[in-house]
Amino acid sequence: MALEPFKTSAALTLGVELELQLVSLSDYDLTAASRDMLELLGRRPFPGNVVPEITESMIEVSTDVQTGHAGLLDQLHEIRDRLVEAGERLNIGVAGGGTHPFQQWTERRIFPKPRFQEVSQLYGYLARQFTIFGQHVHVGCSSGDDAMYLLHSLSRYVPHFIALAASSPYVQGRDTLFSSARLNSVFAFPLSGRAPFTLSWDEFATGYFRKMEATGVVKSMKDFYWDIRPKPEYGTIELRVCDTPLQVEDAAALAVYLQCLCAELLEDRSQLPAEDDYLVYNYNRFQACRFGLDGGLVDPRSHESLSLREDLLRTLRRLQPQAERLGAEAGLERLHQLLFVGNGAQFLRNAQQSSAGLEGVVASALQRFRS
């Protein structure tokens, strides 16, 4: 069966998905409370959408389609407030962050949904280890060819998003020395990494996807865990490398940063993406995961070694015309400040030093989500 046609959507529209932690307020560990949370939230209209995730200690919320920073941030604030309110009634805390600092994956329970049960049967213990938390950003594309062009053109900027959003330094009670340890868990899946290089939607859908489907390995785009993947049913590309930020304000800022980059790339197509753009992709990705904003990267075309922080500063300055036109100035300014005050991983490490315990790290994450 061929992949469904790419649905046309308004270019540069936005949608955000956040996977969130459900925390017991008695011991600050994860708690299997998603069914209670979903039942309570379902009693009245939710400002976006809320669904279960693969284990019962997490949920996923998503916004409606948005056009800019102001509307996106307003809805994320509404979603956050509803979650906090529901959590208070259930004595459950809600937090961002890419990993929970000390939860044990062996204690997690798979949510009773057929797809999650299938994933658990296929991937074994990896499914429960997948109790990690990410932000996904969708950007609307007017055609499938535009989607593939943007997907590959953005490969140069993937380390930016990893470093800015990084908030998973602790795993199983230990400091991993990574800023984003979460992505190491994603990389364990065989269909992760990057999409195959093609700039034509027809070539992707009738060539690559049809061949993969014929092998029986994949049934839909959901089976790919790529860093960026096309979503034909929405008419979007989906960026998947970000840890869930500790605050929804950062989530909105990351989304409009992606929107501005896409706007610039659609305006100027003088440099089409090429297969060689991926020569240093895994190296740059590792640098951002391991060192965060203090990492480096290698430009795949000039081969110049760059400071990730300085490259971000240059890019933010260059995107000012797009930010002004899209109303994204406040979002980009927030990211500019993050370059100097530090990302979520730095905040969590500071919290551990001041509280001398990982329970204090979780308490700080809970408070930061509310504020």
CSV table of C-alpha atoms in Angstrom, one decimal:
chain,number,residue,atom,x,y,z
A,1,MET,CA,0.0,0.0,0.0
A,2,ALA,CA,1.4,3.4,-1.0
A,3,LEU,CA,2.1,6.1,1.5
A,4,GLU,CA,-0.8,8.5,1.7
A,5,PRO,CA,-0.5,11.8,-0.4
A,6,PHE,CA,1.1,14.7,1.3
A,7,LYS,CA,-1.6,16.9,2.7
A,8,THR,CA,-1.2,20.6,1.7
A,9,SER,CA,-1.1,22.9,4.7
A,10,ALA,CA,-0.4,26.6,5.3
A,11,ALA,CA,3.3,27.2,5.1
A,12,LEU,CA,5.1,28.0,8.4
A,13,THR,CA,2.1,27.2,10.6
A,14,LEU,CA,3.1,25.6,13.9
A,15,GLY,CA,2.2,22.9,16.3
A,16,VAL,CA,3.9,21.7,19.5
A,17,GLU,CA,3.8,18.4,21.3
A,18,LEU,CA,5.3,18.0,24.8
A,19,GLU,CA,5.9,14.7,26.6
A,20,LEU,CA,5.6,15.3,30.4
A,21,GLN,CA,6.5,13.6,33.6
A,22,LEU,CA,4.0,12.6,36.2
A,23,VAL,CA,5.6,12.7,39.6
A,24,SER,CA,4.5,11.5,43.0
A,25,LEU,CA,4.7,14.5,45.5
A,26,SER,CA,5.5,12.1,48.3
A,27,ASP,CA,8.8,10.7,47.1
A,28,TYR,CA,9.4,12.7,43.8
A,29,ASP,CA,9.6,9.5,41.8
A,30,LEU,CA,7.6,8.9,38.6
A,31,THR,CA,4.1,7.5,39.3
A,32,ALA,CA,1.8,5.5,37.1
A,33,ALA,CA,-1.0,8.1,37.1
A,34,SER,CA,-1.7,8.8,33.4
A,35,ARG,CA,-5.1,7.1,33.4
A,36,ASP,CA,-6.2,9.1,36.4
A,37,MET,CA,-4.9,12.3,34.9
A,38,LEU,CA,-6.5,11.6,31.5
A,39,GLU,CA,-9.8,10.8,33.1
A,40,LEU,CA,-9.8,14.0,35.1
A,41,LEU,CA,-8.7,16.2,32.2
A,42,GLY,CA,-11.4,14.7,30.0
A,43,ARG,CA,-14.2,16.0,32.1
A,44,ARG,CA,-14.1,19.4,30.4
A,45,PRO,CA,-12.7,20.7,27.1
A,46,PHE,CA,-8.9,20.8,27.0
A,47,PRO,CA,-7.2,23.8,25.4
A,48,GLY,CA,-5.2,21.6,23.0
A,49,ASN,CA,-5.1,17.8,23.1
A,50,VAL,CA,-3.8,15.3,25.7
A,51,VAL,CA,-3.1,11.6,25.1
A,52,PRO,CA,-1.3,8.7,26.9
A,53,GLU,CA,2.3,7.9,26.1
A,54,ILE,CA,4.1,4.5,26.1
A,55,THR,CA,4.4,4.1,29.8
A,56,GLU,CA,1.9,5.1,32.5
A,57,SER,CA,4.1,7.7,34.1
A,58,MET,CA,3.9,10.1,31.2
A,59,ILE,CA,1.4,12.0,29.1
A,60,GLU,CA,1.7,13.9,25.8
A,61,VAL,CA,0.0,17.3,25.3
A,62,SER,CA,-0.2,19.1,22.0
A,63,THR,CA,-1.4,22.5,20.8
A,64,ASP,CA,-3.8,23.4,18.0
A,65,VAL,CA,-2.4,24.7,14.8
A,66,GLN,CA,-0.8,28.1,15.4
A,67,THR,CA,0.5,30.9,13.2
A,68,GLY,CA,2.9,32.7,15.6
A,69,HIS,CA,4.6,33.1,18.9
A,70,ALA,CA,1.8,34.9,20.8
A,71,GLY,CA,-1.0,32.5,20.1
A,72,LEU,CA,1.3,29.5,20.7
A,73,LEU,CA,2.5,30.8,24.0
A,74,ASP,CA,-1.0,31.7,25.1
A,75,GLN,CA,-2.2,28.1,24.5
A,76,LEU,CA,0.8,26.6,26.1
A,77,HIS,CA,0.1,28.7,29.2
A,78,GLU,CA,-3.5,27.4,29.2
A,79,ILE,CA,-2.4,23.8,28.9
A,80,ARG,CA,0.2,24.2,31.7
A,81,ASP,CA,-2.4,25.8,34.0
A,82,ARG,CA,-4.9,23.0,33.4
A,83,LEU,CA,-2.2,20.3,34.0
A,84,VAL,CA,-1.1,22.0,37.2
A,85,GLU,CA,-4.7,22.3,38.4
A,86,ALA,CA,-5.4,18.6,37.7
A,87,GLY,CA,-2.2,17.5,39.3
A,88,GLU,CA,-3.1,19.4,42.5
A,89,ARG,CA,-6.4,17.5,42.7
A,90,LEU,CA,-4.6,14.2,42.3
A,91,ASN,CA,-1.5,15.0,44.4
A,92,ILE,CA,0.6,14.6,41.3
A,93,GLY,CA,3.3,16.9,40.0
A,94,VAL,CA,3.9,17.7,36.3
A,95,ALA,CA,7.4,18.4,35.1
A,96,GLY,CA,9.4,18.9,32.0
A,97,GLY,CA,12.9,17.7,31.5
A,98,GLY,CA,14.2,15.0,29.1
A,99,THR,CA,14.7,12.3,31.7
A,100,HIS,CA,13.6,11.8,35.3
A,101,PRO,CA,16.8,11.9,37.4
A,102,PHE,CA,16.4,8.7,39.4
A,103,GLN,CA,13.4,6.6,38.1
A,104,GLN,CA,14.2,2.9,37.4
A,105,TRP,CA,12.9,1.8,34.0
A,106,THR,CA,12.2,-1.7,35.4
A,107,GLU,CA,9.4,-0.2,37.5
A,108,ARG,CA,7.6,1.3,34.5
A,109,ARG,CA,4.3,-0.1,33.1
A,110,ILE,CA,3.4,0.0,29.5
A,111,PHE,CA,0.1,1.9,28.9
A,112,PRO,CA,-2.6,-0.6,27.7
A,113,LYS,CA,-3.0,0.6,24.1
A,114,PRO,CA,-2.5,-1.8,21.2
A,115,ARG,CA,0.2,0.1,19.5
A,116,PHE,CA,2.2,0.5,22.7
A,117,GLN,CA,1.8,-3.2,23.4
A,118,GLU,CA,3.1,-4.0,19.9
A,119,VAL,CA,6.1,-1.7,20.4
A,120,SER,CA,6.8,-3.4,23.8
A,121,GLN,CA,6.7,-6.9,22.2
A,122,LEU,CA,9.0,-5.8,19.3
A,123,TYR,CA,11.6,-3.8,21.3
A,124,GLY,CA,11.6,-5.6,24.6
A,125,TYR,CA,13.2,-3.6,27.5
A,126,LEU,CA,13.8,-0.7,25.2
A,127,ALA,CA,10.1,0.2,25.3
A,128,ARG,CA,10.2,0.7,29.1
A,129,GLN,CA,13.5,2.5,28.9
A,130,PHE,CA,11.7,4.8,26.5
A,131,THR,CA,10.3,6.6,29.5
A,132,ILE,CA,12.0,9.7,28.2
A,133,PHE,CA,10.4,13.1,27.4
A,134,GLY,CA,10.8,15.2,24.3
A,135,GLN,CA,9.3,18.2,22.5
A,136,HIS,CA,8.2,17.7,18.9
A,137,VAL,CA,7.6,20.8,16.7
A,138,HIS,CA,5.5,20.6,13.5
A,139,VAL,CA,5.9,23.2,10.7
A,140,GLY,CA,3.4,23.4,7.9
A,141,CYS,CA,4.5,22.8,4.3
A,142,SER,CA,2.7,23.7,1.2
A,143,SER,CA,3.9,20.6,-0.7
A,144,GLY,CA,5.7,17.3,-0.1
A,145,ASP,CA,8.7,18.6,-2.1
A,146,ASP,CA,9.0,21.6,0.2
A,147,ALA,CA,8.8,19.2,3.2
A,148,MET,CA,11.8,17.2,1.9
A,149,TYR,CA,13.8,20.3,1.0
A,150,LEU,CA,13.3,21.7,4.5
A,151,LEU,CA,13.9,18.4,6.3
A,152,HIS,CA,17.4,18.1,4.8
A,153,SER,CA,18.2,21.8,4.8
A,154,LEU,CA,17.6,21.9,8.6
A,155,SER,CA,20.2,19.1,9.2
A,156,ARG,CA,22.8,21.8,9.7
A,157,TYR,CA,20.8,23.3,12.6
A,158,VAL,CA,19.8,20.1,14.5
A,159,PRO,CA,22.7,20.6,17.1
A,160,HIS,CA,21.2,24.1,17.9
A,161,PHE,CA,17.9,22.6,19.0
A,162,ILE,CA,19.6,19.8,20.9
A,163,ALA,CA,21.8,22.2,22.9
A,164,LEU,CA,19.2,24.8,23.6
A,165,ALA,CA,16.6,22.3,24.8
A,166,ALA,CA,19.0,19.9,26.6
A,167,SER,CA,17.6,19.0,30.0
A,168,SER,CA,18.5,15.4,30.7
A,169,PRO,CA,21.8,15.2,32.5
A,170,TYR,CA,20.7,12.5,35.0
A,171,VAL,CA,19.7,8.9,34.3
A,172,GLN,CA,19.1,6.2,36.9
A,173,GLY,CA,20.4,8.3,39.7
A,174,ARG,CA,23.7,9.3,38.0
A,175,ASP,CA,25.1,12.3,36.3
A,176,THR,CA,25.8,11.1,32.7
A,177,LEU,CA,28.0,14.0,31.9
A,178,PHE,CA,25.8,14.6,28.9
A,179,SER,CA,23.6,17.7,28.5
A,180,SER,CA,21.0,15.5,26.6
A,181,ALA,CA,21.3,11.9,27.6
A,182,ARG,CA,17.8,11.3,26.4
A,183,LEU,CA,18.8,11.1,22.7
A,184,ASN,CA,21.1,8.2,23.5
A,185,SER,CA,18.0,6.2,24.3
A,186,VAL,CA,16.3,7.2,21.1
A,187,PHE,CA,19.4,6.2,19.1
A,188,ALA,CA,19.1,2.7,20.4
A,189,PHE,CA,16.1,2.1,18.1
A,190,PRO,CA,17.0,0.7,14.7
A,191,LEU,CA,14.9,3.2,12.7
A,192,SER,CA,16.3,6.3,14.3
A,193,GLY,CA,18.9,8.8,13.1
A,194,ARG,CA,18.3,10.7,9.9
A,195,ALA,CA,15.9,10.3,7.0
A,196,PRO,CA,17.3,9.0,3.7
A,197,PHE,CA,18.4,11.7,1.3
A,198,THR,CA,15.8,12.6,-1.4
A,199,LEU,CA,14.4,16.0,-2.3
A,200,SER,CA,11.3,14.6,-4.1
A,201,TRP,CA,8.2,13.5,-2.2
A,202,ASP,CA,7.2,11.2,-5.0
A,203,GLU,CA,10.7,9.5,-4.9
A,204,PHE,CA,10.4,9.2,-1.1
A,205,ALA,CA,6.9,7.8,-1.1
A,206,THR,CA,6.9,5.6,-4.1
A,207,GLY,CA,10.6,4.6,-3.8
A,208,TYR,CA,12.0,4.4,-0.3
A,209,PHE,CA,8.8,4.0,1.7
A,210,ARG,CA,7.3,1.5,-0.6
A,211,LYS,CA,10.5,-0.6,-0.5
A,212,MET,CA,10.6,-0.4,3.3
A,213,GLU,CA,6.9,-1.3,3.6
A,214,ALA,CA,7.5,-4.3,1.3
A,215,THR,CA,10.1,-5.7,3.7
A,216,GLY,CA,7.5,-5.7,6.5
A,217,VAL,CA,9.7,-3.6,8.7
A,218,VAL,CA,7.4,-0.5,8.6
A,219,LYS,CA,3.7,0.1,8.3
A,220,SER,CA,3.5,3.9,8.6
A,221,MET,CA,5.6,7.0,9.3
A,222,LYS,CA,5.1,6.3,13.0
A,223,ASP,CA,7.6,3.5,12.7
A,224,PHE,CA,10.4,5.9,12.0
A,225,TYR,CA,12.1,7.6,14.9
A,226,TRP,CA,14.2,10.0,12.8
A,227,ASP,CA,15.4,13.3,14.1
A,228,ILE,CA,13.2,15.0,11.6
A,229,ARG,CA,10.5,13.2,9.7
A,230,PRO,CA,7.7,14.2,7.3
A,231,LYS,CA,4.1,13.8,8.4
A,232,PRO,CA,2.0,13.6,5.3
A,233,GLU,CA,-1.3,13.3,7.1
A,234,TYR,CA,-0.7,16.7,8.7
A,235,GLY,CA,1.2,18.3,5.8
A,236,THR,CA,4.2,19.1,8.1
A,237,ILE,CA,7.7,18.2,9.0
A,238,GLU,CA,8.3,17.2,12.6
A,239,LEU,CA,11.5,18.1,14.5
A,240,ARG,CA,12.0,15.5,17.3
A,241,VAL,CA,15.5,16.1,18.8
A,242,CYS,CA,14.5,18.5,21.6
A,243,ASP,CA,14.3,17.4,25.3
A,244,THR,CA,11.0,18.7,26.8
A,245,PRO,CA,12.0,22.1,28.2
A,246,LEU,CA,11.5,22.9,31.9
A,247,GLN,CA,9.2,25.8,31.0
A,248,VAL,CA,6.6,26.2,28.3
A,249,GLU,CA,8.1,29.6,27.4
A,250,ASP,CA,11.2,27.8,26.2
A,251,ALA,CA,9.1,25.4,24.2
A,252,ALA,CA,7.4,28.3,22.4
A,253,ALA,CA,10.7,29.9,21.7
A,254,LEU,CA,12.2,26.8,20.2
A,255,ALA,CA,9.2,26.4,18.0
A,256,VAL,CA,9.4,29.9,16.5
A,257,TYR,CA,13.2,29.5,16.1
A,258,LEU,CA,12.4,26.6,13.8
A,259,GLN,CA,9.7,28.7,12.1
A,260,CYS,CA,12.1,31.5,11.4
A,261,LEU,CA,14.8,29.1,10.0
A,262,CYS,CA,12.2,27.5,7.7
A,263,ALA,CA,11.1,31.0,6.5
A,264,GLU,CA,14.7,31.9,5.6
A,265,LEU,CA,15.3,28.6,3.8
A,266,LEU,CA,12.1,28.9,1.8
A,267,GLU,CA,13.1,32.5,0.8
A,268,ASP,CA,16.6,31.6,-0.4
A,269,ARG,CA,17.1,28.3,-2.1
A,270,SER,CA,20.4,29.2,-3.6
A,271,GLN,CA,22.1,26.4,-1.8
A,272,LEU,CA,20.2,23.2,-2.1
A,273,PRO,CA,20.9,20.5,0.5
A,274,ALA,CA,23.2,17.6,-0.6
A,275,GLU,CA,24.1,14.2,0.7
A,276,ASP,CA,27.5,15.5,1.8
A,277,ASP,CA,25.8,17.8,4.3
A,278,TYR,CA,25.5,14.7,6.5
A,279,LEU,CA,29.2,13.9,6.6
A,280,VAL,CA,29.6,15.4,10.1
A,281,TYR,CA,26.0,15.0,11.2
A,282,ASN,CA,26.5,12.4,13.9
A,283,TYR,CA,29.6,14.2,15.1
A,284,ASN,CA,27.8,17.5,15.5
A,285,ARG,CA,24.8,15.8,17.1
A,286,PHE,CA,27.1,14.1,19.6
A,287,GLN,CA,28.8,17.4,20.5
A,288,ALA,CA,25.5,19.0,21.2
A,289,CYS,CA,24.2,16.0,23.3
A,290,ARG,CA,27.5,15.7,25.3
A,291,PHE,CA,28.5,19.3,25.8
A,292,GLY,CA,25.3,21.3,25.2
A,293,LEU,CA,25.9,25.0,24.5
A,294,ASP,CA,29.6,24.5,25.2
A,295,GLY,CA,30.0,22.1,22.3
A,296,GLY,CA,31.4,22.6,18.9
A,297,LEU,CA,30.4,21.7,15.4
A,298,VAL,CA,32.0,21.4,12.0
A,299,ASP,CA,30.4,23.2,9.1
A,300,PRO,CA,29.7,20.4,6.5
A,301,ARG,CA,30.5,22.7,3.5
A,302,SER,CA,33.3,24.9,4.6
A,303,HIS,CA,34.8,22.3,7.1
A,304,GLU,CA,35.3,25.1,9.5
A,305,SER,CA,35.2,24.2,13.2
A,306,LEU,CA,32.8,26.5,15.1
A,307,SER,CA,31.7,27.2,18.7
A,308,LEU,CA,28.1,26.1,18.9
A,309,ARG,CA,27.3,29.1,21.1
A,310,GLU,CA,28.8,31.5,18.7
A,311,ASP,CA,27.1,29.8,15.7
A,312,LEU,CA,23.8,30.2,17.5
A,313,LEU,CA,24.5,33.9,18.2
A,314,ARG,CA,25.2,34.5,14.5
A,315,THR,CA,22.1,32.7,13.4
A,316,LEU,CA,19.8,34.5,15.8
A,317,ARG,CA,21.2,37.8,14.5
A,318,ARG,CA,20.7,36.7,10.9
A,319,LEU,CA,17.1,35.7,11.5
A,320,GLN,CA,16.0,39.1,12.8
A,321,PRO,CA,14.2,40.0,9.6
A,322,GLN,CA,12.2,36.8,9.7
A,323,ALA,CA,11.5,37.2,13.4
A,324,GLU,CA,10.1,40.7,12.9
A,325,ARG,CA,7.9,39.6,10.1
A,326,LEU,CA,6.6,36.6,12.0
A,327,GLY,CA,6.2,38.3,15.3
A,328,ALA,CA,8.9,36.0,16.8
A,329,GLU,CA,11.2,38.6,18.4
A,330,ALA,CA,10.3,37.7,22.0
A,331,GLY,CA,10.9,34.0,21.3
A,332,LEU,CA,14.3,34.6,19.8
A,333,GLU,CA,15.3,37.0,22.5
A,334,ARG,CA,14.5,34.3,25.1
A,335,LEU,CA,16.9,31.9,23.3
A,336,HIS,CA,19.5,34.6,23.2
A,337,GLN,CA,19.3,34.9,27.0
A,338,LEU,CA,19.6,31.1,27.3
A,339,LEU,CA,23.0,31.2,25.7
A,340,PHE,CA,24.3,33.2,28.7
A,341,VAL,CA,22.3,31.8,31.6
A,342,GLY,CA,22.5,28.2,30.5
A,343,ASN,CA,20.1,25.5,29.3
A,344,GLY,CA,17.9,23.2,31.4
A,345,ALA,CA,20.7,20.8,32.0
A,346,GLN,CA,22.7,23.5,33.7
A,347,PHE,CA,19.7,24.5,35.8
A,348,LEU,CA,19.2,21.0,37.0
A,349,ARG,CA,22.9,20.6,37.9
A,350,ASN,CA,22.8,23.8,39.8
A,351,ALA,CA,19.7,22.6,41.6
A,352,GLN,CA,21.5,19.4,42.6
A,353,GLN,CA,24.4,21.3,44.0
A,354,SER,CA,22.2,23.6,46.0
A,355,SER,CA,19.9,20.8,47.3
A,356,ALA,CA,22.5,18.0,47.6
A,357,GLY,CA,20.0,15.4,46.3
A,358,LEU,CA,18.2,14.3,43.2
A,359,GLU,CA,14.8,14.7,45.0
A,360,GLY,CA,15.6,18.4,45.2
A,361,VAL,CA,16.3,18.4,41.4
A,362,VAL,CA,12.8,17.0,40.8
A,363,ALA,CA,11.3,19.5,43.2
A,364,SER,CA,13.1,22.4,41.3
A,365,ALA,CA,11.8,21.0,38.0
A,366,LEU,CA,8.2,20.8,39.3
A,367,GLN,CA,8.4,24.4,40.5
A,368,ARG,CA,10.0,25.7,37.3
A,369,PHE,CA,7.2,24.1,35.2
A,370,ARG,CA,4.5,25.9,37.3
A,371,SER,CA,6.2,29.3,37.2
